[in-house]
Amino acid sequence: MRDTVDKRKTFVIFGMKEKKNPNKFTREREEKELAKTVIK
């Protein structure tokens, strides 16, 4: 079962490849940095 996520704080970026980093904390940090870059 997937982790429960607050849907109000999520968004999807189409056309970008998802990284398959098995380390959850590293993956989340990288995704957060990528999101900041896209928003700018």
Tab-separated table of N, CA, C and O in Angstrom:
chain	number	residue	atom	x	y	z
A	1	MET	N	0.848	-1.184	0.000
A	1	MET	CA	0.000	0.000	0.000
A	1	MET	C	0.887	1.239	0.000
A	1	MET	O	1.863	1.313	0.731
A	2	ARG	N	0.543	2.206	-0.799
A	2	ARG	CA	1.336	3.431	-0.907
A	2	ARG	C	1.157	4.302	0.330
A	2	ARG	O	0.150	4.214	1.027
A	3	ASP	N	2.144	5.163	0.562
A	3	ASP	CA	2.041	6.109	1.668
A	3	ASP	C	0.862	7.049	1.425
A	3	ASP	O	0.590	7.444	0.303
A	4	THR	N	0.181	7.412	2.491
A	4	THR	CA	-0.917	8.356	2.382
A	4	THR	C	-0.338	9.749	2.167
A	4	THR	O	0.594	10.158	2.847
A	5	VAL	N	-0.879	10.463	1.204
A	5	VAL	CA	-0.376	11.790	0.860
A	5	VAL	C	-1.525	12.775	0.948
A	5	VAL	O	-2.634	12.483	0.535
A	6	ASP	N	-1.237	13.963	1.503
A	6	ASP	CA	-2.235	15.022	1.551
A	6	ASP	C	-2.424	15.545	0.130
A	6	ASP	O	-1.540	16.180	-0.432
A	7	LYS	N	-3.548	15.253	-0.475
A	7	LYS	CA	-3.796	15.576	-1.883
A	7	LYS	C	-3.811	17.085	-2.140
A	7	LYS	O	-3.621	17.521	-3.255
A	8	ARG	N	-4.018	17.897	-1.128
A	8	ARG	CA	-4.011	19.349	-1.344
A	8	ARG	C	-2.604	19.868	-1.587
A	8	ARG	O	-2.426	20.968	-2.063
A	9	LYS	N	-1.604	19.090	-1.280
A	9	LYS	CA	-0.214	19.527	-1.410
A	9	LYS	C	0.510	18.800	-2.540
A	9	LYS	O	1.727	18.754	-2.553
A	10	THR	N	-0.216	18.231	-3.479
A	10	THR	CA	0.421	17.475	-4.546
A	10	THR	C	0.159	18.116	-5.906
A	10	THR	O	-0.810	18.843	-6.089
A	11	PHE	N	1.070	17.854	-6.829
A	11	PHE	CA	0.861	18.246	-8.211
A	11	PHE	C	1.618	17.273	-9.090
A	11	PHE	O	2.493	16.559	-8.637
A	12	VAL	N	1.258	17.229	-10.368
A	12	VAL	CA	1.863	16.303	-11.311
A	12	VAL	C	2.512	17.104	-12.427
A	12	VAL	O	1.920	18.056	-12.934
A	13	ILE	N	3.723	16.723	-12.784
A	13	ILE	CA	4.419	17.348	-13.898
A	13	ILE	C	4.493	16.305	-15.005
A	13	ILE	O	5.162	15.286	-14.852
A	14	PHE	N	3.816	16.552	-16.107
A	14	PHE	CA	3.806	15.611	-17.215
A	14	PHE	C	5.039	15.811	-18.081
A	14	PHE	O	5.503	16.936	-18.264
A	15	GLY	N	5.588	14.717	-18.581
A	15	GLY	CA	6.713	14.785	-19.505
A	15	GLY	C	8.078	14.695	-18.849
A	15	GLY	O	9.087	14.657	-19.540
A	16	MET	N	8.142	14.653	-17.543
A	16	MET	CA	9.425	14.527	-16.847
A	16	MET	C	9.575	13.098	-16.349
A	16	MET	O	8.613	12.495	-15.882
A	17	LYS	N	10.789	12.567	-16.463
A	17	LYS	CA	11.025	11.205	-16.007
A	17	LYS	C	11.121	11.179	-14.488
A	17	LYS	O	11.721	12.052	-13.878
A	18	GLU	N	10.511	10.152	-13.914
A	18	GLU	CA	10.538	9.968	-12.473
A	18	GLU	C	11.802	9.216	-12.098
A	18	GLU	O	12.117	8.194	-12.695
A	19	LYS	N	12.532	9.711	-11.108
A	19	LYS	CA	13.733	9.025	-10.659
A	19	LYS	C	13.331	7.818	-9.823
A	19	LYS	O	12.366	7.864	-9.080
A	20	LYS	N	14.086	6.770	-9.935
A	20	LYS	CA	13.776	5.522	-9.231
A	20	LYS	C	14.729	5.292	-8.061
A	20	LYS	O	15.203	4.199	-7.837
A	21	ASN	N	15.029	6.341	-7.316
A	21	ASN	CA	15.931	6.237	-6.173
A	21	ASN	C	15.225	5.445	-5.066
A	21	ASN	O	14.171	5.852	-4.588
A	22	PRO	N	15.802	4.347	-4.620
A	22	PRO	CA	15.152	3.523	-3.598
A	22	PRO	C	15.160	4.160	-2.202
A	22	PRO	O	14.355	3.781	-1.362
A	23	ASN	N	16.040	5.115	-1.983
A	23	ASN	CA	16.104	5.776	-0.688
A	23	ASN	C	15.025	6.860	-0.631
A	23	ASN	O	15.094	7.866	-1.327
A	24	LYS	N	14.018	6.658	0.210
A	24	LYS	CA	12.860	7.555	0.264
A	24	LYS	C	13.254	8.989	0.579
A	24	LYS	O	12.782	9.931	-0.061
A	25	PHE	N	14.126	9.199	1.553
A	25	PHE	CA	14.477	10.555	1.969
A	25	PHE	C	15.256	11.287	0.881
A	25	PHE	O	14.998	12.456	0.602
A	26	THR	N	16.163	10.605	0.221
A	26	THR	CA	16.924	11.212	-0.870
A	26	THR	C	16.000	11.539	-2.029
A	26	THR	O	16.063	12.627	-2.606
A	27	ARG	N	15.125	10.606	-2.377
A	27	ARG	CA	14.182	10.813	-3.473
A	27	ARG	C	13.267	12.006	-3.189
A	27	ARG	O	13.056	12.850	-4.054
A	28	GLU	N	12.741	12.111	-1.979
A	28	GLU	CA	11.850	13.216	-1.629
A	28	GLU	C	12.583	14.548	-1.683
A	28	GLU	O	12.037	15.548	-2.143
A	29	ARG	N	13.837	14.569	-1.226
A	29	ARG	CA	14.624	15.809	-1.258
A	29	ARG	C	14.868	16.245	-2.704
A	29	ARG	O	14.687	17.418	-3.047
A	30	GLU	N	15.239	15.286	-3.557
A	30	GLU	CA	15.481	15.589	-4.969
A	30	GLU	C	14.204	16.069	-5.654
A	30	GLU	O	14.234	17.027	-6.433
A	31	GLU	N	13.090	15.437	-5.354
A	31	GLU	CA	11.820	15.831	-5.959
A	31	GLU	C	11.409	17.226	-5.501
A	31	GLU	O	10.868	18.011	-6.277
A	32	LYS	N	11.660	17.536	-4.231
A	32	LYS	CA	11.325	18.864	-3.716
A	32	LYS	C	12.166	19.941	-4.411
A	32	LYS	O	11.648	20.991	-4.799
A	33	GLU	N	13.447	19.678	-4.620
A	33	GLU	CA	14.311	20.629	-5.316
A	33	GLU	C	13.871	20.808	-6.764
A	33	GLU	O	13.856	21.920	-7.284
A	34	LEU	N	13.494	19.722	-7.412
A	34	LEU	CA	13.020	19.791	-8.786
A	34	LEU	C	11.726	20.621	-8.858
A	34	LEU	O	11.563	21.459	-9.745
A	35	ALA	N	10.831	20.406	-7.916
A	35	ALA	CA	9.575	21.162	-7.884
A	35	ALA	C	9.843	22.655	-7.715
A	35	ALA	O	9.228	23.487	-8.391
A	36	LYS	N	10.785	23.006	-6.861
A	36	LYS	CA	11.132	24.424	-6.659
A	36	LYS	C	11.654	25.036	-7.953
A	36	LYS	O	11.305	26.156	-8.300
A	37	THR	N	12.470	24.274	-8.687
A	37	THR	CA	13.016	24.754	-9.955
A	37	THR	C	11.913	24.967	-10.979
A	37	THR	O	11.874	25.985	-11.670
A	38	VAL	N	10.984	24.034	-11.060
A	38	VAL	CA	9.880	24.133	-12.023
A	38	VAL	C	8.977	25.326	-11.681
A	38	VAL	O	8.567	26.070	-12.560
A	39	ILE	N	8.723	25.546	-10.412
A	39	ILE	CA	7.838	26.640	-9.994
A	39	ILE	C	8.460	27.996	-10.305
A	39	ILE	O	7.775	28.923	-10.728
A	40	LYS	N	9.776	28.091	-10.159
A	40	LYS	CA	10.458	29.365	-10.475
A	40	LYS	C	10.298	29.668	-11.929
A	40	LYS	O	10.122	30.708	-12.405
